[in-house]
Tab-separated table of C-alpha atoms in Angstrom:
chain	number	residue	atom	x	y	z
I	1	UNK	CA	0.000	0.000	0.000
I	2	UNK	CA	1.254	3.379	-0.872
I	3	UNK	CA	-0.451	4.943	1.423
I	4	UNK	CA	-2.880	4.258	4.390
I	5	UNK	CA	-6.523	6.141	5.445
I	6	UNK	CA	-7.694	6.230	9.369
I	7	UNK	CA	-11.205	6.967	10.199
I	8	UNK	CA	-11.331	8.117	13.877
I	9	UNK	CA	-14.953	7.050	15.268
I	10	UNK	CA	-16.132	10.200	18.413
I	11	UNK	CA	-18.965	7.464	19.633
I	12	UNK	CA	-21.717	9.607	18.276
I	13	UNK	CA	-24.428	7.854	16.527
I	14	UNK	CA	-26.106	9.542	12.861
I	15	UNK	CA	-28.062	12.508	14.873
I	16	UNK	CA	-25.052	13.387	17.098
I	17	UNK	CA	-25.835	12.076	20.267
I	18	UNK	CA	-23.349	9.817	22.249
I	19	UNK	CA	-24.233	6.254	22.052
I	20	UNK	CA	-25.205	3.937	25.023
I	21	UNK	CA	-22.839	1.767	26.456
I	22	UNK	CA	-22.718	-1.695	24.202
I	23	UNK	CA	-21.621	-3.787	21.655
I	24	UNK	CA	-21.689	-2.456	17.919
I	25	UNK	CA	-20.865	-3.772	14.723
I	26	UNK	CA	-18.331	-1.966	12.664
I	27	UNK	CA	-18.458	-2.825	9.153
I	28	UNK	CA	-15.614	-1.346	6.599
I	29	UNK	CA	-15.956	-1.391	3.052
I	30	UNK	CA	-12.776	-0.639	0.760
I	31	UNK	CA	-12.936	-0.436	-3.107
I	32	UNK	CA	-9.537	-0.927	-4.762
I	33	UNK	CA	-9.661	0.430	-8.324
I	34	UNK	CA	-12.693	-2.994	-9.459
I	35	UNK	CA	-12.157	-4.674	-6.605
I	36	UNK	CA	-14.073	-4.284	-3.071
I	37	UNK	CA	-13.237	-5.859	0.432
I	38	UNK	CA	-15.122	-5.794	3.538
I	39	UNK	CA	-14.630	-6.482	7.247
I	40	UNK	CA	-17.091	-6.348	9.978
I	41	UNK	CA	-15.680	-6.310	13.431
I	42	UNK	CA	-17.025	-5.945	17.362
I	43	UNK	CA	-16.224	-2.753	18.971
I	44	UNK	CA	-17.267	-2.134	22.746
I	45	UNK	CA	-18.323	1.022	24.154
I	46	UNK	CA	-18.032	1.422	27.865
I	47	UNK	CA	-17.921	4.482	29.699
């Protein structure tokens, strides 16, 4: 890879609010020129 992105989550859900303690699916999607990869992973939230 020539170069690398980051996507920093702030726990806020689609209206801006913080979310509840829990566990949330994270799903990233990547599109390489024809080709697209995905990944779904756990994240916990605990405050």
């Amino acid at each position: 890879w020539k170069e690398s992105n980051v996507e920093q989550w702030d726990g806020r859900n689609e209206e801006g609010q913080v979310v509840k303690n829990g566990r949330y699916v994270v799903v990233i999607i990547a599109k390489i020129e024809d080709e697209i990869a995905t990944a779904k992973k756990l994240l916990a939230v605990l405050k």
